[in-house]
């Protein structure tokens, strides 16, 4: 992974949790309670849940459980997560980064649903992008590329002309499957070998060239 990078694109696609918003404390609280209820090791559960929709994580962790139970459990978990915004804050540099995208085609692509994404972005004091692909928008969770491909289509941009910002293995896998380049954000992203890696969004600069498109300078 390059320490510095200069990427050109026509659109940027942004994950939320771990990328724009630090919600790790809330995610840990909710999922460790879930792990305890099901007799699972909390540390092992936390290795799975980042980036995926809840039902998809549950299917991996409880492979013999009927999927309809996972969906029902996921609905309860989403309500818990939406109500718990204690400690949810913006990733450093996120506000300035989003402000720099005012004239750049961009979209939020998150495994959260509308209620959860709205609550967490508000708790972090960040504006929601106009184009949002949430859990309700797709039939398959990350690491499936559907969300990123749908965002590119809504923006009218070819997948190869998109750069994704992601923190999780599931999200990075999804972006690559969509044929997109990836800027990894934070330590979780490092082990998944994104095209470029930043500690946080203070290390990202966005420029809009006169000829159109967007240039992302990393590092």
mmCIF file of C-alpha atoms in Angstrom:
data_model
loop_
_atom_site.group_PDB
_atom_site.id
_atom_site.type_symbol
_atom_site.label_atom_id
_atom_site.label_comp_id
_atom_site.label_asym_id
_atom_site.label_seq_id
_atom_site.Cartn_x
_atom_site.Cartn_y
_atom_site.Cartn_z
ATOM 1 C CA UNK A 1 0.000 0.000 0.000
ATOM 2 C CA UNK A 2 1.423 3.388 -0.908
ATOM 3 C CA UNK A 3 2.112 5.874 1.875
ATOM 4 C CA UNK A 4 1.093 8.572 -0.589
ATOM 5 C CA UNK A 5 -1.201 8.279 -3.580
ATOM 6 C CA UNK A 6 -2.799 10.489 -6.197
ATOM 7 C CA UNK A 7 -6.045 8.971 -7.471
ATOM 8 C CA UNK A 8 -8.323 10.414 -10.127
ATOM 9 C CA UNK A 9 -11.994 9.520 -10.352
ATOM 10 C CA UNK A 10 -15.424 10.779 -11.355
ATOM 11 C CA UNK A 11 -17.188 9.821 -8.108
ATOM 12 C CA UNK A 12 -16.404 8.885 -4.508
ATOM 13 C CA UNK A 13 -18.355 6.231 -2.603
ATOM 14 C CA UNK A 14 -18.213 6.409 1.185
ATOM 15 C CA UNK A 15 -18.823 3.805 3.837
ATOM 16 C CA UNK A 16 -20.124 5.210 7.148
ATOM 17 C CA UNK A 17 -19.113 3.254 10.275
ATOM 18 C CA UNK A 18 -15.361 3.335 10.740
ATOM 19 C CA UNK A 19 -14.924 5.577 7.714
ATOM 20 C CA UNK A 20 -16.887 8.765 8.405
ATOM 21 C CA UNK A 21 -18.169 7.910 11.884
ATOM 22 C CA UNK A 22 -16.437 6.225 14.807
ATOM 23 C CA UNK A 23 -19.227 4.071 16.233
ATOM 24 C CA UNK A 24 -17.003 1.292 17.555
ATOM 25 C CA UNK A 25 -18.075 1.755 21.182
ATOM 26 C CA UNK A 26 -21.774 1.433 20.325
ATOM 27 C CA UNK A 27 -21.176 -1.512 17.983
ATOM 28 C CA UNK A 28 -19.176 -3.291 20.674
ATOM 29 C CA UNK A 29 -21.859 -2.776 23.324
ATOM 30 C CA UNK A 30 -24.698 -4.085 21.181
ATOM 31 C CA UNK A 31 -22.870 -7.017 19.616
ATOM 32 C CA UNK A 32 -21.183 -8.197 22.809
ATOM 33 C CA UNK A 33 -24.602 -8.331 24.487
ATOM 34 C CA UNK A 34 -25.838 -10.353 21.516
ATOM 35 C CA UNK A 35 -22.829 -12.689 21.774
ATOM 36 C CA UNK A 36 -23.488 -13.277 25.462
ATOM 37 C CA UNK A 37 -27.150 -14.097 24.802
ATOM 38 C CA UNK A 38 -26.086 -16.757 22.303
ATOM 39 C CA UNK A 39 -23.160 -18.188 24.245
ATOM 40 C CA UNK A 40 -20.567 -16.931 21.761
ATOM 41 C CA UNK A 41 -17.131 -15.447 22.387
ATOM 42 C CA UNK A 42 -17.421 -11.677 22.091
ATOM 43 C CA UNK A 43 -13.927 -11.235 20.654
ATOM 44 C CA UNK A 44 -14.640 -13.739 17.901
ATOM 45 C CA UNK A 45 -17.974 -12.068 17.127
ATOM 46 C CA UNK A 46 -16.314 -8.679 16.773
ATOM 47 C CA UNK A 47 -13.966 -10.102 14.130
ATOM 48 C CA UNK A 48 -16.993 -10.814 11.910
ATOM 49 C CA UNK A 49 -19.523 -8.020 12.322
ATOM 50 C CA UNK A 50 -17.800 -4.929 10.915
ATOM 51 C CA UNK A 51 -19.034 -3.918 7.470
ATOM 52 C CA UNK A 52 -21.813 -6.494 7.123
ATOM 53 C CA UNK A 53 -25.520 -6.206 7.683
ATOM 54 C CA UNK A 54 -26.449 -7.844 10.973
ATOM 55 C CA UNK A 55 -28.332 -10.758 9.478
ATOM 56 C CA UNK A 56 -25.309 -11.658 7.337
ATOM 57 C CA UNK A 57 -23.020 -11.642 10.379
ATOM 58 C CA UNK A 58 -25.499 -13.806 12.272
ATOM 59 C CA UNK A 59 -25.616 -16.301 9.403
ATOM 60 C CA UNK A 60 -21.842 -16.727 9.672
ATOM 61 C CA UNK A 61 -21.849 -16.937 13.456
ATOM 62 C CA UNK A 62 -24.927 -19.190 13.808
ATOM 63 C CA UNK A 63 -24.825 -21.206 10.567
ATOM 64 C CA UNK A 64 -27.522 -23.672 11.631
ATOM 65 C CA UNK A 65 -30.105 -21.033 12.537
ATOM 66 C CA UNK A 66 -32.934 -20.391 10.043
ATOM 67 C CA UNK A 67 -32.426 -17.146 8.112
ATOM 68 C CA UNK A 68 -35.842 -15.763 9.066
ATOM 69 C CA UNK A 69 -34.679 -15.767 12.692
ATOM 70 C CA UNK A 70 -31.563 -13.820 11.691
ATOM 71 C CA UNK A 71 -33.675 -11.192 9.938
ATOM 72 C CA UNK A 72 -35.982 -10.867 12.962
ATOM 73 C CA UNK A 73 -33.008 -10.626 15.321
ATOM 74 C CA UNK A 74 -31.367 -8.095 13.006
ATOM 75 C CA UNK A 75 -34.438 -5.840 13.187
ATOM 76 C CA UNK A 76 -34.186 -5.826 16.988
ATOM 77 C CA UNK A 77 -30.454 -5.151 16.829
ATOM 78 C CA UNK A 78 -30.929 -2.211 14.461
ATOM 79 C CA UNK A 79 -33.406 -0.673 16.898
ATOM 80 C CA UNK A 80 -30.900 -1.123 19.744
ATOM 81 C CA UNK A 81 -28.097 0.426 17.710
ATOM 82 C CA UNK A 82 -30.241 3.363 16.608
ATOM 83 C CA UNK A 83 -31.114 4.153 20.221
ATOM 84 C CA UNK A 84 -27.493 3.908 21.392
ATOM 85 C CA UNK A 85 -25.426 6.819 20.081
ATOM 86 C CA UNK A 86 -23.294 7.338 23.181
ATOM 87 C CA UNK A 87 -19.704 7.849 22.114
ATOM 88 C CA UNK A 88 -20.540 8.108 18.406
ATOM 89 C CA UNK A 89 -18.254 10.794 16.953
ATOM 90 C CA UNK A 90 -16.905 11.875 13.591
ATOM 91 C CA UNK A 91 -13.683 10.348 12.296
ATOM 92 C CA UNK A 92 -11.054 13.131 12.382
ATOM 93 C CA UNK A 93 -11.239 15.152 9.172
ATOM 94 C CA UNK A 94 -14.669 13.809 8.163
ATOM 95 C CA UNK A 95 -16.480 17.163 8.291
ATOM 96 C CA UNK A 96 -13.899 18.932 6.126
ATOM 97 C CA UNK A 97 -13.746 15.960 3.766
ATOM 98 C CA UNK A 98 -17.516 15.994 3.201
ATOM 99 C CA UNK A 99 -17.499 19.770 2.756
ATOM 100 C CA UNK A 100 -14.870 19.371 0.024
ATOM 101 C CA UNK A 101 -17.237 17.061 -1.872
ATOM 102 C CA UNK A 102 -19.908 19.724 -2.434
ATOM 103 C CA UNK A 103 -19.237 19.751 -6.198
ATOM 104 C CA UNK A 104 -18.144 16.112 -6.482
ATOM 105 C CA UNK A 105 -20.523 13.228 -7.282
ATOM 106 C CA UNK A 106 -20.542 11.080 -4.156
ATOM 107 C CA UNK A 107 -22.736 8.664 -2.235
ATOM 108 C CA UNK A 108 -22.996 7.002 1.136
ATOM 109 C CA UNK A 109 -22.924 3.204 0.863
ATOM 110 C CA UNK A 110 -23.636 1.686 4.268
ATOM 111 C CA UNK A 111 -24.852 -1.577 5.757
ATOM 112 C CA UNK A 112 -26.900 0.484 8.224
ATOM 113 C CA UNK A 113 -30.551 1.155 7.519
ATOM 114 C CA UNK A 114 -32.044 4.633 7.068
ATOM 115 C CA UNK A 115 -32.837 5.126 10.761
ATOM 116 C CA UNK A 116 -29.415 4.010 11.982
ATOM 117 C CA UNK A 117 -27.428 5.932 9.379
ATOM 118 C CA UNK A 118 -29.457 9.072 10.074
ATOM 119 C CA UNK A 119 -28.960 8.724 13.845
ATOM 120 C CA UNK A 120 -25.236 8.097 13.673
ATOM 121 C CA UNK A 121 -24.449 10.841 11.159
ATOM 122 C CA UNK A 122 -26.476 13.283 13.280
ATOM 123 C CA UNK A 123 -24.718 12.173 16.465
ATOM 124 C CA UNK A 124 -21.382 12.766 14.732
ATOM 125 C CA UNK A 125 -22.521 16.188 13.473
ATOM 126 C CA UNK A 126 -22.090 15.215 9.821
ATOM 127 C CA UNK A 127 -24.399 15.948 6.871
ATOM 128 C CA UNK A 128 -25.933 13.059 4.963
ATOM 129 C CA UNK A 129 -24.975 12.901 1.268
ATOM 130 C CA UNK A 130 -27.872 13.361 -1.142
ATOM 131 C CA UNK A 131 -27.337 9.884 -2.609
ATOM 132 C CA UNK A 132 -27.544 7.141 0.002
ATOM 133 C CA UNK A 133 -27.481 3.371 -0.448
ATOM 134 C CA UNK A 134 -28.640 1.809 2.822
ATOM 135 C CA UNK A 135 -29.679 -1.651 3.964
ATOM 136 C CA UNK A 136 -33.138 -1.106 2.482
ATOM 137 C CA UNK A 137 -31.626 -0.390 -0.949
ATOM 138 C CA UNK A 138 -30.031 -3.777 -1.566
ATOM 139 C CA UNK A 139 -30.827 -7.468 -1.503
ATOM 140 C CA UNK A 140 -27.338 -8.584 -0.503
ATOM 141 C CA UNK A 141 -24.974 -7.355 2.205
ATOM 142 C CA UNK A 142 -21.330 -6.441 1.779
ATOM 143 C CA UNK A 143 -19.053 -8.256 0.815
ATOM 144 C CA UNK A 144 -21.466 -8.489 -2.124
ATOM 145 C CA UNK A 145 -20.761 -5.551 -4.496
ATOM 146 C CA UNK A 146 -24.444 -4.700 -5.054
ATOM 147 C CA UNK A 147 -24.434 -1.558 -2.913
ATOM 148 C CA UNK A 148 -21.411 -0.020 -4.600
ATOM 149 C CA UNK A 149 -22.647 -0.911 -8.077
ATOM 150 C CA UNK A 150 -26.039 0.596 -7.307
ATOM 151 C CA UNK A 151 -24.436 3.813 -6.047
ATOM 152 C CA UNK A 152 -22.335 4.129 -9.200
ATOM 153 C CA UNK A 153 -25.423 3.581 -11.354
ATOM 154 C CA UNK A 154 -27.400 6.225 -9.460
ATOM 155 C CA UNK A 155 -24.557 8.689 -9.937
ATOM 156 C CA UNK A 156 -24.249 7.757 -13.622
ATOM 157 C CA UNK A 157 -20.581 6.811 -13.259
ATOM 158 C CA UNK A 158 -18.817 3.646 -14.422
ATOM 159 C CA UNK A 159 -17.532 1.464 -11.565
ATOM 160 C CA UNK A 160 -13.935 1.843 -12.760
ATOM 161 C CA UNK A 161 -14.288 5.620 -12.342
ATOM 162 C CA UNK A 162 -15.215 5.346 -8.658
ATOM 163 C CA UNK A 163 -12.960 5.440 -5.610
ATOM 164 C CA UNK A 164 -14.330 3.864 -2.430
ATOM 165 C CA UNK A 165 -13.461 4.845 1.148
ATOM 166 C CA UNK A 166 -13.802 1.844 3.476
ATOM 167 C CA UNK A 167 -12.565 0.490 6.799
ATOM 168 C CA UNK A 168 -13.720 -3.140 6.875
ATOM 169 C CA UNK A 169 -12.677 -6.318 5.140
ATOM 170 C CA UNK A 170 -16.228 -6.946 3.958
ATOM 171 C CA UNK A 171 -16.440 -3.461 2.473
ATOM 172 C CA UNK A 172 -13.049 -3.611 0.775
ATOM 173 C CA UNK A 173 -13.925 -7.001 -0.716
ATOM 174 C CA UNK A 174 -17.229 -5.585 -1.987
ATOM 175 C CA UNK A 175 -15.544 -2.575 -3.574
ATOM 176 C CA UNK A 176 -12.960 -4.720 -5.325
ATOM 177 C CA UNK A 177 -15.670 -7.078 -6.578
ATOM 178 C CA UNK A 178 -17.367 -4.006 -8.051
ATOM 179 C CA UNK A 179 -14.163 -3.155 -9.949
ATOM 180 C CA UNK A 180 -13.398 -0.066 -7.875
ATOM 181 C CA UNK A 181 -10.253 1.282 -6.246
ATOM 182 C CA UNK A 182 -10.200 1.563 -2.470
ATOM 183 C CA UNK A 183 -8.764 3.980 0.070
ATOM 184 C CA UNK A 184 -8.647 2.165 3.401
ATOM 185 C CA UNK A 185 -9.374 4.184 6.538
ATOM 186 C CA UNK A 186 -7.889 3.123 9.870
ATOM 187 C CA UNK A 187 -6.151 0.083 11.283
ATOM 188 C CA UNK A 188 -8.924 -2.393 10.396
ATOM 189 C CA UNK A 189 -8.418 -1.664 6.711
ATOM 190 C CA UNK A 190 -4.660 -2.195 6.715
ATOM 191 C CA UNK A 191 -4.704 -5.995 6.704
ATOM 192 C CA UNK A 192 -6.943 -6.066 3.621
ATOM 193 C CA UNK A 193 -4.417 -4.331 1.361
ATOM 194 C CA UNK A 194 -6.424 -1.405 -0.040
ATOM 195 C CA UNK A 195 -4.946 0.629 -2.881
ATOM 196 C CA UNK A 196 -4.018 3.368 -0.394
ATOM 197 C CA UNK A 197 -4.306 3.644 3.383
ATOM 198 C CA UNK A 198 -4.875 6.558 5.752
ATOM 199 C CA UNK A 199 -5.062 6.740 9.525
ATOM 200 C CA UNK A 200 -8.040 9.076 9.239
ATOM 201 C CA UNK A 201 -9.534 11.612 6.844
ATOM 202 C CA UNK A 202 -7.166 14.430 7.841
ATOM 203 C CA UNK A 203 -4.708 12.666 5.510
ATOM 204 C CA UNK A 204 -6.975 13.086 2.459
ATOM 205 C CA UNK A 205 -7.141 16.152 0.200
ATOM 206 C CA UNK A 206 -9.762 16.543 -2.529
ATOM 207 C CA UNK A 207 -9.249 18.686 -5.628
ATOM 208 C CA UNK A 208 -11.690 19.356 -8.476
ATOM 209 C CA UNK A 209 -9.713 19.928 -11.713
ATOM 210 C CA UNK A 210 -10.982 22.423 -14.256
ATOM 211 C CA UNK A 211 -11.601 19.597 -16.752
ATOM 212 C CA UNK A 212 -13.946 17.763 -14.395
ATOM 213 C CA UNK A 213 -13.685 14.699 -12.230
ATOM 214 C CA UNK A 214 -11.948 14.656 -8.874
ATOM 215 C CA UNK A 215 -8.385 14.133 -7.696
ATOM 216 C CA UNK A 216 -7.828 12.477 -4.324
ATOM 217 C CA UNK A 217 -4.437 13.058 -2.711
ATOM 218 C CA UNK A 218 -3.652 10.636 0.089
ATOM 219 C CA UNK A 219 -0.853 11.099 2.592
#
